[in-house]
Short mmCIF file of C-alpha atoms in Angstrom, two decimals:
data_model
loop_
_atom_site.label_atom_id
_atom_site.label_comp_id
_atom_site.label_asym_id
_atom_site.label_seq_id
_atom_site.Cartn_x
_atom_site.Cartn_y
_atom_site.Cartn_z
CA UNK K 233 -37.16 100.91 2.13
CA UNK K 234 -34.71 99.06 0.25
CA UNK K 235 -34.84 95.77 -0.60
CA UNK K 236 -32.34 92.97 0.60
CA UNK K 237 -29.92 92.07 -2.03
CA UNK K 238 -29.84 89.11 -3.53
CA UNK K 239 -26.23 88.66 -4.74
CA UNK K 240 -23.70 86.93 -3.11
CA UNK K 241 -21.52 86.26 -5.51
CA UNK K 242 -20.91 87.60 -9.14
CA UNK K 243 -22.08 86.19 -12.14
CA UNK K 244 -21.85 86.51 -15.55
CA UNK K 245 -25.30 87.30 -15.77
CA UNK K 246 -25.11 89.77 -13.12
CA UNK K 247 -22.30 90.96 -15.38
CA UNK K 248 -24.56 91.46 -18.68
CA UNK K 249 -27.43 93.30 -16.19
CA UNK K 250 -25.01 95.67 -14.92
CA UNK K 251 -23.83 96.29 -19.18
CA UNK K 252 -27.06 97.02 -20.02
CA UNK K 253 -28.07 99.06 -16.76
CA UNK K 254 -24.84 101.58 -18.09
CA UNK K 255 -25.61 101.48 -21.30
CA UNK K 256 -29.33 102.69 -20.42
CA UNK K 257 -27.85 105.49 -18.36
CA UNK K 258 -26.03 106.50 -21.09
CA UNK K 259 -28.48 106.94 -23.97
CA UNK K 260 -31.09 108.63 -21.27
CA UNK K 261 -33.53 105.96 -21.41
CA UNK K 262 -34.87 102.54 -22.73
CA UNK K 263 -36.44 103.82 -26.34
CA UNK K 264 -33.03 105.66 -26.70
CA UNK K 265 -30.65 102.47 -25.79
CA UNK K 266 -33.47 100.42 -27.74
CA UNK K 267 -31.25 100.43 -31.02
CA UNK K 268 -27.70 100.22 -29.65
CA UNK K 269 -28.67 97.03 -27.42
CA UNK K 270 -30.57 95.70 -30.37
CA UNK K 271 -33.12 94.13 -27.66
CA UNK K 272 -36.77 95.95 -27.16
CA UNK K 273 -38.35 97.57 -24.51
CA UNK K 274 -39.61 95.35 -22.86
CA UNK K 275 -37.42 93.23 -22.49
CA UNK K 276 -34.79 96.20 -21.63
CA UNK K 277 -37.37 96.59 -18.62
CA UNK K 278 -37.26 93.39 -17.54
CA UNK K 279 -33.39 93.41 -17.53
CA UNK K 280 -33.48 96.91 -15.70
CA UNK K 281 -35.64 95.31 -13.01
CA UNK K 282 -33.68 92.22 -12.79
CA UNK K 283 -30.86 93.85 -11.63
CA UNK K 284 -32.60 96.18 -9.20
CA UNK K 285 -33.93 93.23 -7.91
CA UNK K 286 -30.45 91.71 -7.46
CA UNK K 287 -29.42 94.45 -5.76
CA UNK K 288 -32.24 95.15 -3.73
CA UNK K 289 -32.14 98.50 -4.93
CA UNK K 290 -34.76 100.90 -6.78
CA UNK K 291 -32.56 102.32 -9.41
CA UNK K 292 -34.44 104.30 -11.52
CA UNK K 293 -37.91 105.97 -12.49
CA UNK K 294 -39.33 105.36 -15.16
CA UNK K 295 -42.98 106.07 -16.68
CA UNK K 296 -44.75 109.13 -18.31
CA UNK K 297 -42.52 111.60 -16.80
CA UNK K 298 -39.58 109.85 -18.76
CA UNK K 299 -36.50 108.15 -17.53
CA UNK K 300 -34.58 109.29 -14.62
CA UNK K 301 -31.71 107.75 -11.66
CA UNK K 302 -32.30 107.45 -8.40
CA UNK K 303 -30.04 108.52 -5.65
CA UNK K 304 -29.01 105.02 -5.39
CA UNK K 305 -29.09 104.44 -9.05
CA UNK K 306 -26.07 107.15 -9.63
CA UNK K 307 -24.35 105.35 -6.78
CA UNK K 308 -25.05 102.46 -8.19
CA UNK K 309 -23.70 103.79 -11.71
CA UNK K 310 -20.55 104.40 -10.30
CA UNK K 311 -20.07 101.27 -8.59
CA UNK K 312 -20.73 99.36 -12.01
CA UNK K 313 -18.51 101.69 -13.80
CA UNK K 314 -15.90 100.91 -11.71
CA UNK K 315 -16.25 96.69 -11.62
CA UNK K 316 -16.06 96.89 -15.80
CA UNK K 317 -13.26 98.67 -15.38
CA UNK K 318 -11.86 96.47 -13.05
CA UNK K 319 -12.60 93.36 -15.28
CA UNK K 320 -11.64 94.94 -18.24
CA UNK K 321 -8.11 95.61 -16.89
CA UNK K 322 -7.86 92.32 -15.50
CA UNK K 323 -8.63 90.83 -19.26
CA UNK K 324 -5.92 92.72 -20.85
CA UNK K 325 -3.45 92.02 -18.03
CA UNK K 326 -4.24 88.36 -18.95
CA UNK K 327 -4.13 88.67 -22.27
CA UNK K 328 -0.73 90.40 -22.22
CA UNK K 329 1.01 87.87 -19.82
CA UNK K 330 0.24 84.55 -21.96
CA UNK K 331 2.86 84.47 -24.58
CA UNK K 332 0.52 81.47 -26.69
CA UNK K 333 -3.42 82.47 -27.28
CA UNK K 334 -5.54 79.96 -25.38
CA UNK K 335 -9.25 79.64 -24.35
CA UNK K 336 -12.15 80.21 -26.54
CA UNK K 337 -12.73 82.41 -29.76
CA UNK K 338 -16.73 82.94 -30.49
CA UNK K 339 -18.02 83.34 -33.78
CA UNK K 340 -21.15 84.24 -35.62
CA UNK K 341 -22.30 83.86 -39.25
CA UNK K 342 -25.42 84.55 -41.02
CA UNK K 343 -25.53 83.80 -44.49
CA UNK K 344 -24.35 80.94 -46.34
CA UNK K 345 -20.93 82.12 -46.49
CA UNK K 346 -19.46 78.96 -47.97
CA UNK K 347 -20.75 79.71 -51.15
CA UNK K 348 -20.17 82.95 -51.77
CA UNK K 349 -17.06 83.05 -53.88
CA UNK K 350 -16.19 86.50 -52.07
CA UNK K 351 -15.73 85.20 -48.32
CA UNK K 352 -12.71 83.57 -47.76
CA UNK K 353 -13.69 82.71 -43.72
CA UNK K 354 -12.02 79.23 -44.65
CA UNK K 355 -8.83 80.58 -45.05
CA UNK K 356 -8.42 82.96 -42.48
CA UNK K 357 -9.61 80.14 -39.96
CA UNK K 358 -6.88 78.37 -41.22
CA UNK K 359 -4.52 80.86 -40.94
CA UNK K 360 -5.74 81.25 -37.65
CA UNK K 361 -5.53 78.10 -36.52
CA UNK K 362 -1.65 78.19 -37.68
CA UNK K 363 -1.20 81.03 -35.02
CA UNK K 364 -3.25 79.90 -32.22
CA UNK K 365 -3.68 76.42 -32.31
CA UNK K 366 -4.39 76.24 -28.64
CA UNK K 367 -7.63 78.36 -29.36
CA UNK K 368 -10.84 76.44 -29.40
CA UNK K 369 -13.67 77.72 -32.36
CA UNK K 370 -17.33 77.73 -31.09
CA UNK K 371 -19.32 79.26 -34.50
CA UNK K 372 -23.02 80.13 -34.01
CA UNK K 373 -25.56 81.13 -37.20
CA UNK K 374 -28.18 83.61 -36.00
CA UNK K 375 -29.96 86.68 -37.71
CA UNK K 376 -27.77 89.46 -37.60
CA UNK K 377 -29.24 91.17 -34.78
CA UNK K 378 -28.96 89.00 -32.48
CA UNK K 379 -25.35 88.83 -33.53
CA UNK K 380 -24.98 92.44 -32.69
CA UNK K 381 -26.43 92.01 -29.73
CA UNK K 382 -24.73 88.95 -28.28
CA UNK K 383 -21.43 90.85 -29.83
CA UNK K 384 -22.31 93.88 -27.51
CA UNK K 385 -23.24 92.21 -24.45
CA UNK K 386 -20.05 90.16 -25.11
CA UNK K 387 -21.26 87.04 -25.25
CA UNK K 388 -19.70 86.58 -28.46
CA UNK K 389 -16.04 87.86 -29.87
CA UNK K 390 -16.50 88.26 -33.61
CA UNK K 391 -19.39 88.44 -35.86
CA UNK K 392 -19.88 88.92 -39.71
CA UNK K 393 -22.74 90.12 -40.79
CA UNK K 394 -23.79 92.71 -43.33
CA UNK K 395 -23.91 96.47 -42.45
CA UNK K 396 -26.88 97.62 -42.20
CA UNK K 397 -27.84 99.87 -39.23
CA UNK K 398 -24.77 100.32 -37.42
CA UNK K 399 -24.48 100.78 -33.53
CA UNK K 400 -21.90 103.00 -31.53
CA UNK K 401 -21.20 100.08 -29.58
CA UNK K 402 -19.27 98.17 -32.28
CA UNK K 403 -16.39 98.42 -34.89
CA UNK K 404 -17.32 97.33 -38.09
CA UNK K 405 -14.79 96.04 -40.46
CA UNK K 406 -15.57 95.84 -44.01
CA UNK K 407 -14.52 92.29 -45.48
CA UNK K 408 -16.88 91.68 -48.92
CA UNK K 409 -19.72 92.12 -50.89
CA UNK K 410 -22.44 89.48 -51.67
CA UNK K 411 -25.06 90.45 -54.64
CA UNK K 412 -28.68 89.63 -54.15
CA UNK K 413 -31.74 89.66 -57.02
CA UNK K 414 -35.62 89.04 -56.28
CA UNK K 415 -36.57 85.65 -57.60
CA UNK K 416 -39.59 83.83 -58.31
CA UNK K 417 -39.78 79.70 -58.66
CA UNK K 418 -40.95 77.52 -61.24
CA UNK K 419 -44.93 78.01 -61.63
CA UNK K 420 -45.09 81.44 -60.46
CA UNK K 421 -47.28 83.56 -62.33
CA UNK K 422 -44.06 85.82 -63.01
CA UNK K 423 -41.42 82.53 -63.90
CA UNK K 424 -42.25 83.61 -67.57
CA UNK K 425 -41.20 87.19 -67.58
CA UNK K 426 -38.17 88.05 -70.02
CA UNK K 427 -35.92 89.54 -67.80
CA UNK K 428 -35.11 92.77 -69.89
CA UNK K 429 -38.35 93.58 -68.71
CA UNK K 430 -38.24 96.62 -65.99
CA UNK K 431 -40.19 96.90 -62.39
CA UNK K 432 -42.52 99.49 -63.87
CA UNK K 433 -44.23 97.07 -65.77
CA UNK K 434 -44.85 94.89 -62.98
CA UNK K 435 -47.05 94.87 -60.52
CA UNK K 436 -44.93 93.44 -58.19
CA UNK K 437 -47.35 94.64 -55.26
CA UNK K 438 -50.07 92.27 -56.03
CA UNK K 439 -47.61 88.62 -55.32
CA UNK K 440 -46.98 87.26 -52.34
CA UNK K 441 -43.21 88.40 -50.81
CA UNK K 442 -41.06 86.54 -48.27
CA UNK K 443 -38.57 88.31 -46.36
CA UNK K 444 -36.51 88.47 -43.50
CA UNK K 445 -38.34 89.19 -40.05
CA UNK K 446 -35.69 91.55 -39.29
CA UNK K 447 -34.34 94.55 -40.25
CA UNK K 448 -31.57 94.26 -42.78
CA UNK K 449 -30.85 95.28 -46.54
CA UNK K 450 -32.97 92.50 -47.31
CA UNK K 451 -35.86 94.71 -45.71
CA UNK K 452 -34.88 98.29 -47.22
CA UNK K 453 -34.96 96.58 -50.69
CA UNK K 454 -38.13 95.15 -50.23
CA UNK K 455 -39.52 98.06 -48.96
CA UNK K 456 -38.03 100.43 -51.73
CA UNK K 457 -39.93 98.30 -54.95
CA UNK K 458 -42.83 98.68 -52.60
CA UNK K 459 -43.60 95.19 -51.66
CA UNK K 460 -45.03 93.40 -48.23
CA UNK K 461 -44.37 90.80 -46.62
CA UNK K 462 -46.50 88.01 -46.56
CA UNK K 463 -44.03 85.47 -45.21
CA UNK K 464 -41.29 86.04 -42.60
CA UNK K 465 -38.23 84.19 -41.71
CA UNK K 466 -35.24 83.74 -39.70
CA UNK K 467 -32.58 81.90 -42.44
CA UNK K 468 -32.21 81.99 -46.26
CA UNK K 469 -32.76 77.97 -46.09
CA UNK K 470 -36.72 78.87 -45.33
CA UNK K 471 -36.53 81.79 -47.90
CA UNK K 472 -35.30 79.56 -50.25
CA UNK K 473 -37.64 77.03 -49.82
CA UNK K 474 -40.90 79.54 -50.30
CA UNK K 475 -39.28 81.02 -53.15
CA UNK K 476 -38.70 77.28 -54.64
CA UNK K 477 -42.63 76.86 -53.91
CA UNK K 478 -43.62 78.99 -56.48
CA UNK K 479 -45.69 81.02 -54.10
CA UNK K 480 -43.62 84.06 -53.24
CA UNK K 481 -41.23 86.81 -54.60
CA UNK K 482 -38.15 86.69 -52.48
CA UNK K 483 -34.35 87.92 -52.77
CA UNK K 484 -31.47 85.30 -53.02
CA UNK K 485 -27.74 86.08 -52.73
CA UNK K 486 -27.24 84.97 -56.10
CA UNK K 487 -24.74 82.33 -55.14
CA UNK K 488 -27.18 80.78 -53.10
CA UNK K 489 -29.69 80.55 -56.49
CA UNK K 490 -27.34 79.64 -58.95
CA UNK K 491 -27.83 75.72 -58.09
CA UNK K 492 -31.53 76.49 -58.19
CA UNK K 493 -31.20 78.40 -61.92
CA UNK K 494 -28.78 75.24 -63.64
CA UNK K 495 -32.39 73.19 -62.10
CA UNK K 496 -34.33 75.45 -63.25
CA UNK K 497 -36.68 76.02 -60.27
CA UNK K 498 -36.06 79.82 -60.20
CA UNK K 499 -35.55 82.77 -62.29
CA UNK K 500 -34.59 86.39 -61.03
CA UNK K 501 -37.41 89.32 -62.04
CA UNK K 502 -36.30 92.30 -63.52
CA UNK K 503 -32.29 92.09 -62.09
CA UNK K 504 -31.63 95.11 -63.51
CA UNK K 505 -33.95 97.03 -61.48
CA UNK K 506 -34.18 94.63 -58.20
CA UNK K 507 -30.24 93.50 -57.78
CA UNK K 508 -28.36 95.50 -54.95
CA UNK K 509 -25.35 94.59 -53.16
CA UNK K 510 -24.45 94.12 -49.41
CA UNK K 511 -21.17 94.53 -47.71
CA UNK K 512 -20.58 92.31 -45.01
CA UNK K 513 -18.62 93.47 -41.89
CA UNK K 514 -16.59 91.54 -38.71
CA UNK K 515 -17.76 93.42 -35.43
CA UNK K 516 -16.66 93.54 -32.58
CA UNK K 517 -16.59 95.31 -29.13
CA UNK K 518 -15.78 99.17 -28.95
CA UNK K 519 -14.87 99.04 -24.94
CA UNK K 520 -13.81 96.88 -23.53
CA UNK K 521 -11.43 96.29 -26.38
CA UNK K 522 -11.71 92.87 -28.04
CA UNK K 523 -8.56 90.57 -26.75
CA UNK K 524 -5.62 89.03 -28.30
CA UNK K 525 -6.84 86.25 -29.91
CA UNK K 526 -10.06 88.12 -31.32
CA UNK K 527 -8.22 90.67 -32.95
CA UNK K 528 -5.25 88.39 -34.53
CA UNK K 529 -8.59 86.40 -36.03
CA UNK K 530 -10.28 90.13 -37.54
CA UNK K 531 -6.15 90.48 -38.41
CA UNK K 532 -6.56 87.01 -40.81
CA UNK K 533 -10.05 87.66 -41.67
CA UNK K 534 -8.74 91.36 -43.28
CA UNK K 535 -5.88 89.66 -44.67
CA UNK K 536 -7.71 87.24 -46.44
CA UNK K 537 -10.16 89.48 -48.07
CA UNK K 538 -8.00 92.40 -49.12
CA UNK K 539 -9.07 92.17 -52.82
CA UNK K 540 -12.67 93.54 -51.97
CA UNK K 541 -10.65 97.04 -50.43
CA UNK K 542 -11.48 96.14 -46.53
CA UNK K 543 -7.88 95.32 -45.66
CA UNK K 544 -7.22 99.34 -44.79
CA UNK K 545 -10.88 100.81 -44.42
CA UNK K 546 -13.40 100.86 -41.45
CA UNK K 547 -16.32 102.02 -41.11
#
């Protein structure tokens, strides 16, 4: 027997359940949506149940026998397809009717981008500010995945953050490049090592690395000279830090190190062999399509950064 629901009203977490519950549907199960929500399992689960709690409804059957709807799930389905369709419309009817951009643009960084003598986020805020001026800025830093995921579930507008593995869910706009070395700091048993010296005569295995705790290029490099983690973190401030400790191997955007070389307290190991470049992206929503004032702010953001050859090309 069903359950009595719970809602009364519509929220916007209600909202984000109901997201997630399609998206599910739509890659055939929670392993399979796993990726594109950039959430895990379990936590997908826990979201799935919410809802059918909220509903009072068993939606769908999960377990050994894999992942399948319920009568009332597919109902269900249908219903939910039909309220995001509903809200999206309403959104873009909105959008269209105000002649001046108003309400709230929601951004999210990860690196240091101030320093990087590539990003020029600066000046396409202020050119954005020149054409909205009635839109306030609300800028979060988190770990790129949680970017993409708070850029999916729309709880966010805009993101930059570098491309990495991408997800069907978002458009990814190239906008620049940012070049990152593995460094060691002052005292390491490596600070000494001339650096026309190559990564096969190092045995780079044997010293401690720090690295990001989530997947990234940061990761793949690490991985590809064959080197483990012994240290995770969430921000380049912390990576910098154990790097600076003369403790661990870690990769710096070299931007970011070049106050720490004129000190002296790092050096980069073998750049030749360990340097790589990242391109960083804005994303944004696939459906519903991003609004007016998120898309003239990707407009300034392209603008601004047309020298690195993103102004034209997506991804």
């Amino acid at each position: 027997m069903a359950k009595r629901a719970l809602i009364r009203s519509l929220t916007n977490v209600d909202i984000r359940l109901v997201r997630i519950f399609i998206t599910v549907t739509e890659f055939g199960g929670f392993a399979a949506s796993e990726l594109e929500l950039n959430i895990g399992r379990s936590t997908i689960s826990k979201h799935i149940s919410d809802l059918e709690l909220r509903v009072g409804l068993k939606l769908c059957n999960r377990g050994p026998s894999g992942f399948s709807l319920t009568p009332e799930g597919e109902q269900v389905l249908v219903a939910a397809r039909r309220l995001l369709a509903s809200i999206e419309g309403f959104q873009s009817e909105i959008d269209n009717i105000q002649t001046n951009l108003t309400g709230t643009l929601r951004i999210g960084l990860f690196d240091q981008s101030t320093t990087n003598p590539n990003a020029h986020i600066h000046k396409a805020i202020q050119k954005f500010d020149d054409i909205a001026p009635d839109v306030a800025l609300e800028i979060a830093l988190d770990p790129p995945s949680s970017l993409e995921a708070r850029v999916t579930d729309g709880t966010m507008d805009v993101a930059i953050v570098p491309v990495h593995r991408q997800s069907t869910l978002l458009t990814y706009t190239p906008l620049y490049t940012e070049h990152m070395t593995l460094y060691c700091g002052e005292g390491h048993a490596l600070f000494d090592t001339p650096n026309h010296v190559t990564v096969s005569d190092l045995a780079l295995a044997d010293h401690k690395y720090a690295g990001y705790a989530f997947n990234s290029p940061n990761m793949k490099a690490g991985m590809n000279l064959g080197i483990k983690r012994a240290a995770r973190v969430q921000e380049e401030e912390a990576l910098s830090l154990l790097i600076q400790s003369g403790r661990y191997l870690g990769f710096l955007a070299d931007h970011v190190a070049e106050t720490f070389l004129r000190k002296g307290t790092v050096r980069p190991i073998a750049p030749a062999d360990t340097g790589y470049s990242s391109t960083f992206a804005a994303i944004t929503r696939k459906k519903p399509e991003p609004d007016r004032k998120t898309m003239e702010f990707v407009a300034c953001l392209k603008a601004f950064h047309a020298q690195e050859g993103a102004d034209e090309q997506e991804f």
